[in-house]
Coordinates of C-alpha atoms in Angstrom, one line a residue:
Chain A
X1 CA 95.4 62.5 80.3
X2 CA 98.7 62.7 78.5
X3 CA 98.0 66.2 77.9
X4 CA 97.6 66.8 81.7
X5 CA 100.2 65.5 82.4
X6 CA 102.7 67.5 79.8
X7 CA 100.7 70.5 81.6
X8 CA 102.0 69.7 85.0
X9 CA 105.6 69.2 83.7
X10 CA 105.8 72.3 82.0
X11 CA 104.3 73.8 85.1
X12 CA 106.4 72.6 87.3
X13 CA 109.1 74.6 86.3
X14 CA 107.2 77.3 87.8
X15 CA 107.4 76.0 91.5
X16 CA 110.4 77.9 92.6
X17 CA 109.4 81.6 91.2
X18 CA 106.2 80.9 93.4
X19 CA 108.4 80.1 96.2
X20 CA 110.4 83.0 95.5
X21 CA 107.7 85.3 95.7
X22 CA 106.3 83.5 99.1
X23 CA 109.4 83.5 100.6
X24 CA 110.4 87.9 99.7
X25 CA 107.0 88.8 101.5
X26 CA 108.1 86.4 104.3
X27 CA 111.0 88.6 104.2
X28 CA 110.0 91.8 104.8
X29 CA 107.6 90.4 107.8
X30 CA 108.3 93.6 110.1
X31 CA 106.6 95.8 106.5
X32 CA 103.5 93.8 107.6
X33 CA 103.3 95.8 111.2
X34 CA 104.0 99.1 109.7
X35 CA 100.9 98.1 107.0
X36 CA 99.1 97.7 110.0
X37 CA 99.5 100.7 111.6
X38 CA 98.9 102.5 108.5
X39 CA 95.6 100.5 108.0
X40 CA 94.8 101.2 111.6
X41 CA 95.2 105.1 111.1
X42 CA 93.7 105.1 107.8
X43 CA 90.2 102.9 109.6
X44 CA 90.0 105.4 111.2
X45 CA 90.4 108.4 109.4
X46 CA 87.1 106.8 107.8
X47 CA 85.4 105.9 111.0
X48 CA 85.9 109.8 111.9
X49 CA 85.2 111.2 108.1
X50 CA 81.9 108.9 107.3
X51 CA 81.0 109.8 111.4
X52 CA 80.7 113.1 110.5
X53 CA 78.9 112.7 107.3
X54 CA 76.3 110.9 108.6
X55 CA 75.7 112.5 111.7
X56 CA 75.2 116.2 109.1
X57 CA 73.1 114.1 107.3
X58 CA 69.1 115.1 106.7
X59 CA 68.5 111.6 109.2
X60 CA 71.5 111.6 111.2
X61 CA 73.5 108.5 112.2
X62 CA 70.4 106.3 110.7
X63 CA 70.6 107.7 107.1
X64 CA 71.2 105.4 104.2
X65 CA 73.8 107.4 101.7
X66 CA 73.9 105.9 98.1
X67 CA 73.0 102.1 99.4
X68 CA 75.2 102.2 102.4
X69 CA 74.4 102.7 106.0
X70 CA 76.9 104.0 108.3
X71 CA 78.2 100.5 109.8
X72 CA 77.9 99.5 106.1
X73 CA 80.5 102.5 105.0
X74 CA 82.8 101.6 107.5
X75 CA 82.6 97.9 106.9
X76 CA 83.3 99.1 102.7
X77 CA 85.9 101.1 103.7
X78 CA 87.9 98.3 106.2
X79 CA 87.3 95.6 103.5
X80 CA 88.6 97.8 100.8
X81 CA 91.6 98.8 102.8
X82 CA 92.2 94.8 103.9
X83 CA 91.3 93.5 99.7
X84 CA 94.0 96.4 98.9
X85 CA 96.8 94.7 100.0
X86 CA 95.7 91.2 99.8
X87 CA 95.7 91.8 95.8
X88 CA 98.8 93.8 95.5
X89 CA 101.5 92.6 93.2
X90 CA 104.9 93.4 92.8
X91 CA 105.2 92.3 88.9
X92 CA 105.9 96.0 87.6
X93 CA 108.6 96.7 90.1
X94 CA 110.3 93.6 89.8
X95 CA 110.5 93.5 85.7
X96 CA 111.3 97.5 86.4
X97 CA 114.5 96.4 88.3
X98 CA 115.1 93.9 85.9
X99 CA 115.0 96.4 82.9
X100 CA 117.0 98.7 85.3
X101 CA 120.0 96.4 86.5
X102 CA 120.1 94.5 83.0
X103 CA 119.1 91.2 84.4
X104 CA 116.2 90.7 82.6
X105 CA 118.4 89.1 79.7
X106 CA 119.4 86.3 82.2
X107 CA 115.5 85.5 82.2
X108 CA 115.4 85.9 78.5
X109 CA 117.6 83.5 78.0
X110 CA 116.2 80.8 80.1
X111 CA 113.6 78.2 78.9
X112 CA 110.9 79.5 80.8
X113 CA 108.0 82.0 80.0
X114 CA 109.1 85.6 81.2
X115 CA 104.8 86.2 81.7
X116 CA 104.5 83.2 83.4
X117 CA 107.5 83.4 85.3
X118 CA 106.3 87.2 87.0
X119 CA 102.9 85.0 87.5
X120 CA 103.7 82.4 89.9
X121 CA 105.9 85.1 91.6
X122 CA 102.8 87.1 92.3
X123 CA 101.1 83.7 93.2
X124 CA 103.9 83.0 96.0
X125 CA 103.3 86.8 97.2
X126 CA 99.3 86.3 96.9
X127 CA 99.5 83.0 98.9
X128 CA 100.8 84.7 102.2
X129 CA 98.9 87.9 101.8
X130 CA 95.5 86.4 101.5
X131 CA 95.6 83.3 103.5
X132 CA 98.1 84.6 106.3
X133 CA 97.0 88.3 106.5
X134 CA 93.0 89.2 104.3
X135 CA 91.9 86.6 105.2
X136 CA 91.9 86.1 109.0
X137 CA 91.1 90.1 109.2
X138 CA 88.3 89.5 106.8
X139 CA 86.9 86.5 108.9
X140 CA 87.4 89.2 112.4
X141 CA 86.3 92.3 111.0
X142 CA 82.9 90.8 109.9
X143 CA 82.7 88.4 113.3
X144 CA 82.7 91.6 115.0
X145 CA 80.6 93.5 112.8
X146 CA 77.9 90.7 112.2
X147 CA 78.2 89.8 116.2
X148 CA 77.6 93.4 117.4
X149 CA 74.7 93.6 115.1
X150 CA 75.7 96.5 113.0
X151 CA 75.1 94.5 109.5
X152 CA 72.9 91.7 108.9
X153 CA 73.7 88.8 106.4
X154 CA 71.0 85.7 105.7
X155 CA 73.1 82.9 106.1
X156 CA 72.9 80.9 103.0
X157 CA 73.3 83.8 101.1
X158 CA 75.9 84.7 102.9
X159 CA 77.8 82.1 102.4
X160 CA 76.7 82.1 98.4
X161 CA 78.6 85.7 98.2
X162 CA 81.9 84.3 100.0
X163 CA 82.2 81.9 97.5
X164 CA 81.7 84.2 94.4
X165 CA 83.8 86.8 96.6
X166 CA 86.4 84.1 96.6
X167 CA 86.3 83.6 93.1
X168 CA 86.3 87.6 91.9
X169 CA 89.9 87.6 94.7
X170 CA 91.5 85.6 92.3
X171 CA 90.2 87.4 89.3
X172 CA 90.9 90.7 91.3
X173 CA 95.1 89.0 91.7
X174 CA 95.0 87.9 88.0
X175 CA 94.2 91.5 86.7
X176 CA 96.2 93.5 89.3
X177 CA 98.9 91.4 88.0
X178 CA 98.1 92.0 84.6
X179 CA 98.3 95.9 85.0
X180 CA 101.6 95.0 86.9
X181 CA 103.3 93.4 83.9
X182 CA 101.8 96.0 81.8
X183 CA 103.1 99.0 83.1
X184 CA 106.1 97.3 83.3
X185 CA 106.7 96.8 80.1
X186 CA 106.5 100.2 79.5
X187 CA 109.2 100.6 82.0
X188 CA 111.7 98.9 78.7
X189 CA 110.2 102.3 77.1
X190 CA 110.6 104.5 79.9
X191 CA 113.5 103.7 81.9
X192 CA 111.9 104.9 84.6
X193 CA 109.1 103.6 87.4
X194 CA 108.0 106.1 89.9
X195 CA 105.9 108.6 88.0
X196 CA 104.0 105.9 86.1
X197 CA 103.1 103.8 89.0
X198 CA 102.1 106.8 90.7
X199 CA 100.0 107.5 88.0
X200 CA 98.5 104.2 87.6
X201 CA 97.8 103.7 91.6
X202 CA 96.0 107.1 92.0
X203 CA 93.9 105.7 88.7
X204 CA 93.2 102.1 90.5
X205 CA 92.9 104.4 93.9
X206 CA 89.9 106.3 92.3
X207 CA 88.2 104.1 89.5
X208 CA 88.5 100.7 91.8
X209 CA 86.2 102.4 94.6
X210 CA 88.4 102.3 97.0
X211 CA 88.3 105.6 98.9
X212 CA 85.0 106.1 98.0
X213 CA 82.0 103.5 96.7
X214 CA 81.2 104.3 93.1
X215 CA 77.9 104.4 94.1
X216 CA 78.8 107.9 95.1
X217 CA 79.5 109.3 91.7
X218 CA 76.7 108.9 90.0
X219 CA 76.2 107.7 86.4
X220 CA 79.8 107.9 86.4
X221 CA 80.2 105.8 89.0
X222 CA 78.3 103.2 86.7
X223 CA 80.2 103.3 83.9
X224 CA 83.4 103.5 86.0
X225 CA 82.2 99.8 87.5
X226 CA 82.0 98.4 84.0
X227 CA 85.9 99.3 83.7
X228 CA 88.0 96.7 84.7
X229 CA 90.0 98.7 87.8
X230 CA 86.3 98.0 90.0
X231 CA 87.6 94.5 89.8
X232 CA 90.2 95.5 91.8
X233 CA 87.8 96.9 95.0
X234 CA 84.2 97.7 94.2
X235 CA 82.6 94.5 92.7
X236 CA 83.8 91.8 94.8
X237 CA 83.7 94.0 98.0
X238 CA 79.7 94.7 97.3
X239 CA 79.6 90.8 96.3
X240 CA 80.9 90.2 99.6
X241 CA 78.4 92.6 101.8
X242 CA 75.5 91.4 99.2
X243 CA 74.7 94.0 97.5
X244 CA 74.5 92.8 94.4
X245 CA 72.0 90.6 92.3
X246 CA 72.9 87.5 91.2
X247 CA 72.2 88.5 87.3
X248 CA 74.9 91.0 87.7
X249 CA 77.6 88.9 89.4
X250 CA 77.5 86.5 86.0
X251 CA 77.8 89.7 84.2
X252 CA 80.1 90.7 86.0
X253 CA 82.5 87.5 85.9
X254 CA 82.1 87.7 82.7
X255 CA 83.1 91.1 81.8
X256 CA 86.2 90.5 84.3
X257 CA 87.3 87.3 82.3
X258 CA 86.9 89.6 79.2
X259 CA 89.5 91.8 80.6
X260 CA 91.3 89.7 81.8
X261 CA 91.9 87.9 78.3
X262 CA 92.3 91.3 76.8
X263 CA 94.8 92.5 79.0
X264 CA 96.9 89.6 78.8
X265 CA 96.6 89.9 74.9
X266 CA 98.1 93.4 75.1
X267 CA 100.8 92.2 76.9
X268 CA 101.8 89.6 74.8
X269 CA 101.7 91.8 71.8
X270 CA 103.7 94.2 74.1
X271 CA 106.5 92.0 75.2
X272 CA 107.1 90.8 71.8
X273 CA 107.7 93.9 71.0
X274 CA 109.9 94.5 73.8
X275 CA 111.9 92.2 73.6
X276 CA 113.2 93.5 70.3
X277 CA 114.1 97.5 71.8
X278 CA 115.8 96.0 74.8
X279 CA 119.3 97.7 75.6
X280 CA 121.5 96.2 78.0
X281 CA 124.2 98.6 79.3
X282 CA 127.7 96.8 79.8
X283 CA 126.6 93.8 78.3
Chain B
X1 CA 126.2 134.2 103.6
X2 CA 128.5 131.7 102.2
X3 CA 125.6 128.3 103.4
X4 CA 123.5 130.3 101.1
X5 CA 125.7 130.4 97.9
X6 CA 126.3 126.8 98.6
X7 CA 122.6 126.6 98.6
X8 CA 121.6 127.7 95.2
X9 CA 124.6 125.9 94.0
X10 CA 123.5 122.5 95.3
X11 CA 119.8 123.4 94.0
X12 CA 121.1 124.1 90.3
X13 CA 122.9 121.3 90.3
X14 CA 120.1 119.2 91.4
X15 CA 117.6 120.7 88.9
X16 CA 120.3 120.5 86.3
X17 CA 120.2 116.7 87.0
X18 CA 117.4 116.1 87.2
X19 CA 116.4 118.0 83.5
X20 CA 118.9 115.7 82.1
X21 CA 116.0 113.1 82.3
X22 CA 113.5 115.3 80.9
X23 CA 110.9 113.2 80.0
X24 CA 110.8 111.2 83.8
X25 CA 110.7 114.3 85.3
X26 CA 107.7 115.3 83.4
X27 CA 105.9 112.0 83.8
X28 CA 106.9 112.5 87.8
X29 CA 105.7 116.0 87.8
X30 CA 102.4 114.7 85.8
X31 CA 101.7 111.6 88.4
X32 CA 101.5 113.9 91.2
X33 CA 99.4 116.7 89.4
X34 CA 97.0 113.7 88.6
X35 CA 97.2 112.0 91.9
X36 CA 96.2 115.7 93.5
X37 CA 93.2 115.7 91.4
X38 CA 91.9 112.6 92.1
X39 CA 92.2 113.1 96.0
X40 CA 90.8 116.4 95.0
X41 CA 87.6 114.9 93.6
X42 CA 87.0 112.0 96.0
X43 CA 87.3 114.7 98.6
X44 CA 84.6 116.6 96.8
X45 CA 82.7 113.5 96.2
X46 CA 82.3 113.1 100.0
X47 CA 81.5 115.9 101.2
X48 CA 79.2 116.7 98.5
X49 CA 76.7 114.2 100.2
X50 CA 76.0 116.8 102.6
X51 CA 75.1 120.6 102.6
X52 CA 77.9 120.9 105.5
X53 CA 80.5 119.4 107.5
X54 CA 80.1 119.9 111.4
X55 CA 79.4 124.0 110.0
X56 CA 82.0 123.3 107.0
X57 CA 80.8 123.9 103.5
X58 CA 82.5 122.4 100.7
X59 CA 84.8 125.0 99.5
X60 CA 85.7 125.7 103.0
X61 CA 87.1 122.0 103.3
X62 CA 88.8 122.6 99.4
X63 CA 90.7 126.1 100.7
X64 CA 91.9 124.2 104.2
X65 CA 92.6 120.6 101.7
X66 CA 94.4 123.2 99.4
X67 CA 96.3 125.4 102.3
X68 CA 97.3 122.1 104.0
X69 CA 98.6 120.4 100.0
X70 CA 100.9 123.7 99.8
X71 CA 102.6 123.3 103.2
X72 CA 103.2 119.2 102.0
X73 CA 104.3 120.5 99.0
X74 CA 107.0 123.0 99.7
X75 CA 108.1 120.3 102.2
X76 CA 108.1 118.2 99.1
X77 CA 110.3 120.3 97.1
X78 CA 113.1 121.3 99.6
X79 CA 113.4 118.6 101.4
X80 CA 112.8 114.9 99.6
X81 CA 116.1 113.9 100.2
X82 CA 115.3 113.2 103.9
X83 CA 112.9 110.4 102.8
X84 CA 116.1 108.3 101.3
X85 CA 117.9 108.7 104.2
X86 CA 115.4 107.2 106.5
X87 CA 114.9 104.4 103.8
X88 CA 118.0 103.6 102.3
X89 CA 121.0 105.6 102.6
X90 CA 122.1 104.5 106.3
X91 CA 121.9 100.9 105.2
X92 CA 123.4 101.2 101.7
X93 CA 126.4 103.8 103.3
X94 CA 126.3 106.4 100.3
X95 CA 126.2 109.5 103.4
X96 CA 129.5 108.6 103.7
X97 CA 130.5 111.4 101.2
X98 CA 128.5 114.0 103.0
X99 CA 130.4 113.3 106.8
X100 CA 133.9 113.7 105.1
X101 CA 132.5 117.3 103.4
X102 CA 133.5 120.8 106.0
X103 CA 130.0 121.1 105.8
X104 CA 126.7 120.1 107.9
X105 CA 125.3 117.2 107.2
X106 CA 122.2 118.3 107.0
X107 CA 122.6 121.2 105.2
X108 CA 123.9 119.0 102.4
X109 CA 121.3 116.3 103.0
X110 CA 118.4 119.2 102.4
X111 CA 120.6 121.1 99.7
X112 CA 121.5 118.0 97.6
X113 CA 117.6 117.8 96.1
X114 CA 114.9 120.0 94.6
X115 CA 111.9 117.5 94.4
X116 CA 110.3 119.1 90.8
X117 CA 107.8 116.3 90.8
X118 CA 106.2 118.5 94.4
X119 CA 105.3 121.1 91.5
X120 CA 102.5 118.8 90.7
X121 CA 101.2 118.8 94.2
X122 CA 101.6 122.7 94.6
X123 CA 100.1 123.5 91.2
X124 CA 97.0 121.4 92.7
X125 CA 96.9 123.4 95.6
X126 CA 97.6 126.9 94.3
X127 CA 94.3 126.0 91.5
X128 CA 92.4 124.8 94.7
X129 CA 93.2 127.7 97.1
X130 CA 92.7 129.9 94.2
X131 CA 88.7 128.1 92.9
X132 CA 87.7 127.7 96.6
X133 CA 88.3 131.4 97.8
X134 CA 86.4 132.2 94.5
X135 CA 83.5 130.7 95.7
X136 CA 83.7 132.1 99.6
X137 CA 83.5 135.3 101.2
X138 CA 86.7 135.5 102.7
X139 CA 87.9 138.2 105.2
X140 CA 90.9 139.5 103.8
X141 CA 92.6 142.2 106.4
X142 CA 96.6 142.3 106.7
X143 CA 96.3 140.4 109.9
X144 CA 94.4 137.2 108.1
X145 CA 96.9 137.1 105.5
X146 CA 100.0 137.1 107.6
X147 CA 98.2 134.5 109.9
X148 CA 98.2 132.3 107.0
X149 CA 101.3 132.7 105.4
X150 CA 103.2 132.4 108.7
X151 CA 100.6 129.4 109.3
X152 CA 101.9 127.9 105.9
X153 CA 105.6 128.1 106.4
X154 CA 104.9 127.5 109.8
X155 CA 103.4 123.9 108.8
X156 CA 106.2 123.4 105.6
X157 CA 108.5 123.3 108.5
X158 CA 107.0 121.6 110.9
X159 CA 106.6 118.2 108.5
X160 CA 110.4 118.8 107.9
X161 CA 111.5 119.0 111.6
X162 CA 109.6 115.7 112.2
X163 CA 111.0 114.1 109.1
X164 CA 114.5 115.3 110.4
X165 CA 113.6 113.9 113.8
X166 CA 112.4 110.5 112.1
X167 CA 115.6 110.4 109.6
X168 CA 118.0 111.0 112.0
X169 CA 117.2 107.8 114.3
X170 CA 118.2 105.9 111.1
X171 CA 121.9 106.7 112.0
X172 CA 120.9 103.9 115.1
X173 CA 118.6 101.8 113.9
X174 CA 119.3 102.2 109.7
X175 CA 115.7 102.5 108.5
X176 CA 113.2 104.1 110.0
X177 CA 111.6 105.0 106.3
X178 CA 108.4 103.1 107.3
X179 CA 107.9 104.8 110.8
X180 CA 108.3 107.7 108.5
X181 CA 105.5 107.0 106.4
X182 CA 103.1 106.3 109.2
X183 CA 103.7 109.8 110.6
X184 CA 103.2 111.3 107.3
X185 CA 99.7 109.3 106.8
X186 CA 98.2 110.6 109.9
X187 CA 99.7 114.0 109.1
X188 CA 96.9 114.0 106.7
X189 CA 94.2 114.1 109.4
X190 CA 95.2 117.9 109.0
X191 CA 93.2 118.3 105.7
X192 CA 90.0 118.1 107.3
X193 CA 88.2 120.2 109.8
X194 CA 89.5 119.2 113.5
X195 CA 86.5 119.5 114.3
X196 CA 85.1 116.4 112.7
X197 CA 87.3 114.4 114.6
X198 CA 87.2 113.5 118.5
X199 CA 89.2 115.9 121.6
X200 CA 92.1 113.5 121.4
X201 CA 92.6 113.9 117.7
X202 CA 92.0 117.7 118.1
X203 CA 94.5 117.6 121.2
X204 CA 97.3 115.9 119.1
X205 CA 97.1 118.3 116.2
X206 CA 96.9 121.4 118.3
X207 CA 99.6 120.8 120.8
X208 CA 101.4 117.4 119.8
X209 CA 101.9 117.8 116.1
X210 CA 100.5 121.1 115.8
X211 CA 99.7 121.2 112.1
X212 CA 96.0 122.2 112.8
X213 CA 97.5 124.9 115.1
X214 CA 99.3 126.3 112.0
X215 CA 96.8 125.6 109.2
X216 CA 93.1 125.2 110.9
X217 CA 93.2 128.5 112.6
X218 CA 94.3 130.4 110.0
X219 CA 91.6 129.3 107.9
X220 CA 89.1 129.5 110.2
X221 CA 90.3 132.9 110.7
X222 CA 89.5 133.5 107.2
X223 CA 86.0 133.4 107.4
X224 CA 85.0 133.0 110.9
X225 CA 87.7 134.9 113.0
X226 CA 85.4 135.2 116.5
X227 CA 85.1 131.2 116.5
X228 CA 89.4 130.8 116.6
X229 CA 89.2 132.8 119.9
X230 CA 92.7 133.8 120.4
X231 CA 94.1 137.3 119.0
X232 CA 95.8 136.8 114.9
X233 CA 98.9 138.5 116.3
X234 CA 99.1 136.7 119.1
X235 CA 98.4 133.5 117.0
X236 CA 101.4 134.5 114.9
X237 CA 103.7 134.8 117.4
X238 CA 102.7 131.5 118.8
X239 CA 103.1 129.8 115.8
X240 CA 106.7 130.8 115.1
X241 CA 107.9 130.0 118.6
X242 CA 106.3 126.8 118.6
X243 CA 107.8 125.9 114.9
X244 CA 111.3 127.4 116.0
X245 CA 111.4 125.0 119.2
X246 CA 110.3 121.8 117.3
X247 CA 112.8 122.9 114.4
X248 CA 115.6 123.5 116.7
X249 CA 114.9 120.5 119.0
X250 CA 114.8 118.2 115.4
X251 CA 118.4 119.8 114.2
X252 CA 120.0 118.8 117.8
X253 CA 118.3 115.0 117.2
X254 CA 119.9 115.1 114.2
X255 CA 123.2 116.5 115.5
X256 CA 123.1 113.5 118.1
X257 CA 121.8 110.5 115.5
X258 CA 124.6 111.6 113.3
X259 CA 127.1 110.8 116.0
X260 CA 125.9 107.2 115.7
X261 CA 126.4 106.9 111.9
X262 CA 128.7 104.0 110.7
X263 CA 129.5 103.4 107.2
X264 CA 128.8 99.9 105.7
X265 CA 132.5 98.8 105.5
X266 CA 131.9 98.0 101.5

């Protein structure tokens, strides 16, 4: 109980970053439209790309490609667009400006964790995108999809893979965030952000599944989901339109939790580390 | 003559700069080389699921993907700088230099950057281009070639006159970087066959933003010329009057934005 309660102290020093982090995406509210519209084109450039495929196809618009019917593709490719954004973190650009500007000794100096810190940041940011934006597209895009008929879900189990969706989000936020404060930390290293976040997004982009289903590569694409950038799109997505066994989400979770331990190991080592190179210009 | 001295002189001292941080330009020229090849293979991916595309094969799709990468690219390369100003150079005031210069402001806006890291994105292309005709009969005549290569430049330009056009209303409204980017995202509709997508689509990219008029017939014409329907020359010259018209019509945008430009007061 005592314990508990020394936990929720400490914590609550952490209050404000999280408000911080709610209160910059509540900022830059008019970004949110122009995601839209992006999202909106991007739908459907699918819509029009999977059309086609399908309808060339040996069975036409009825064809089942890798697991996925047509409806199913476009409902992949819409939830993958929508998870996207709702697990995107800002933790490598911010300690990148941080490293930058020189501020990051005013952090340093303070008596609060700098990992921790970055963390409920990302937690303020997550809190609006998935409860004020993923989720209320989530809940229309498969109202319309499960109302028009073009999927089918058995309600029970249906409601069985929201909740272990739900739980694979927040591990899907957690490791995002982990590969943020990673590749930041090699921005003390680097001095510079652009190319490596480039290079780490078209990674996520490809391995994660979310252009195209790993299903469609193959063997690869198996041992690509036992990596941990298909937490970030393919596993809790296929959770989500059930196509996956419930032997396999436990493994799954597990493997995620793994990775998540792992990567978070690695960036303690790193920061350690980093902490000792760190050059402040002007003092 | 003398814009064009002032050209290369800008352009070395860009490159110079930018070789003075060796190792991020590298890493920048890498991340787009890699990025290219992944979009490369999840394109192949794709359309590997089926023998064709609405009568495309796959190394058809790769030589148009590749033909439409080079056109971004060289955009890429010459003209970068236009992506700051719609983002952040209005608001933060730093053109204020470039108004008090003898010297268009455009000219200096487009002459003040050589992107290197776009070598990663034309590399991709020129290997694509190069491994797709490979593995095609193409129809190679003095006619197809010119179609293309006026296609190509055609197309470079046309992305820049509508990131001028876009860039220039930030001189009124002070960032238009995002409307930017939305233009740019459906500019890549253009790397697929038109055909796979519905009349309006096809409509828009022939006559509206007429990237497929400078990049889909030319390729077509490469290994179908009966199916573009229209004569190469003729092609040619449409494509040049069309790009000159949208290139002039974006410089006198500009011209009119710019009027409208208002330093921070910092």
């Amino acid at each position: 109980m005592l314990k508990m309660k020394k936990l929720k102290n400490s914590l609550s020093k952490y209050i404000p970053f999280f408000h911080a982090g709610l209160k910059s995406t509540l900022a830059y509210k008019s970004q949110i439209y122009g995601w839209m519209i992006i999202g909106v084109i991007e739908i459907l450039f699918i819509f029009f790309l999977y059309q086609a495929i399908y309808r060339n196809a040996p069975e036409g618009m009825n064809s089942v490609i890798n697991g996925l019917t047509f409806y199913e593709m476009i409902l992949y490719g819409a939830t993958s667009f929508i998870f996207g954004n709702a697990i995107s973190s800002e933790t490598g650009w911010n300690i990148y400006v941080e490293v930058r500007d020189g501020t990051v000794v005013n952090t340093l100096t303070k008596p609060v964790s700098y990992r921790i810190r970055h963390l409920f940041t990302c937690f303020g940011q997550a809190f609006f995108q998935v409860f004020f934006i993923a989720l209320p597209l989530l809940v229309i895009l498969y109202g319309i999809f499960i109302g028009c008929g073009f999927v089918q879900f058995e309600p029970l189990q249906f409601i069985l893979n929201i909740v272990f969706f739900l739980i694979f989000l927040l591990l899907a936020i957690l490791i995002n965030d982990s590969i943020g404060y990673l590749i930041g930390m090699l921005t003390f290293y680097t001095q510079h952000m652009f190319g490596l976040n480039m290079f780490i997004s078209s990674i996520k982009t490809f391995l994660s599944g979310t252009m195209v289903p790993l299903s469609y590569m193959g063997v690869f694409g198996v041992i690509f989901s036992y990596l941990p950038f298909a937490f970030l799109a393919s596993t809790p997505i296929l959770i989500l339109m059930g196509k996956m066994e419930l032997l396999m989400i436990f493994i799954y979770l597990t493997i995620a939790i793994g990775y998540l331990i792992l990567l978070e190991f690695i960036n303690h080592l790193l920061f350690k580390h980093c902490i000792k190179k760190i050059v402040v210009q002007g003092g | 003559m003398k814009y064009i001295k002032l050209y290369f002189q800008y352009a070395k001292l860009s490159i110079m700069s930018k070789l003075s941080y060796k190792s991020n330009t590298i890493i920048g020229i890498a991340a787009f080389l890699f990025t290219e090849i992944t979009s490369i293979l999840t394109l192949f991916i794709i359309v590997s699921q089926v023998p064709s595309l609405e009568g495309w094969n796959m190394y058809q799709i790769g030589l148009l993907y590749g033909i439409t990468n080079l056109a971004i690219g060289l955009d890429h390369l010459f003209t970068d700088k236009l992506w700051n100003v719609a983002y952040f150079e209005v608001r933060s005031g730093t053109m204020d230099s470039l108004f008090l210069r003898p010297i268009p402001v455009l000219f200096q806006t487009i002459a003040l950057e050589i992107q290197l890291e776009a070598l990663g994105e034309i590399l991709t292309a020129i290997f694509l281009i190069i491994f797709c005709s490979c593995n095609l009969s193409l129809i190679v005549t003095f006619e197809s070639v010119l179609l293309l290569v006026v296609g190509i430049i055609g197309a470079a330009l046309l992305i820049t006159s509508f990131k001028i056009i876009i860039a220039s209303m930030a001189f009124a409204f002070k960032r238009t970087g995002p409307f930017l980017q939305i233009v740019y995202n459906f500019s890549n509709y253009s790397k697929y066959p038109l055909t796979i997508f519905p009349k309006i689509i096809r409509f828009a990219f022939t006559f509206l933003i007429p990237l497929g008029l400078c990049v889909f017939f030319p390729v077509t014409n490469l290994f179908n010329p009966s199916s573009i329907g229209i004569n190469p020359y003729l092609l040619v010259a449409i494509i040049i009057v069309v790009t000159a018209i949208i290139l002039t019509l974006a410089i006198l945008i500009w011209s009119k934005f710019a009027k409208r430009y208002e330093s921070t007061g910092s």
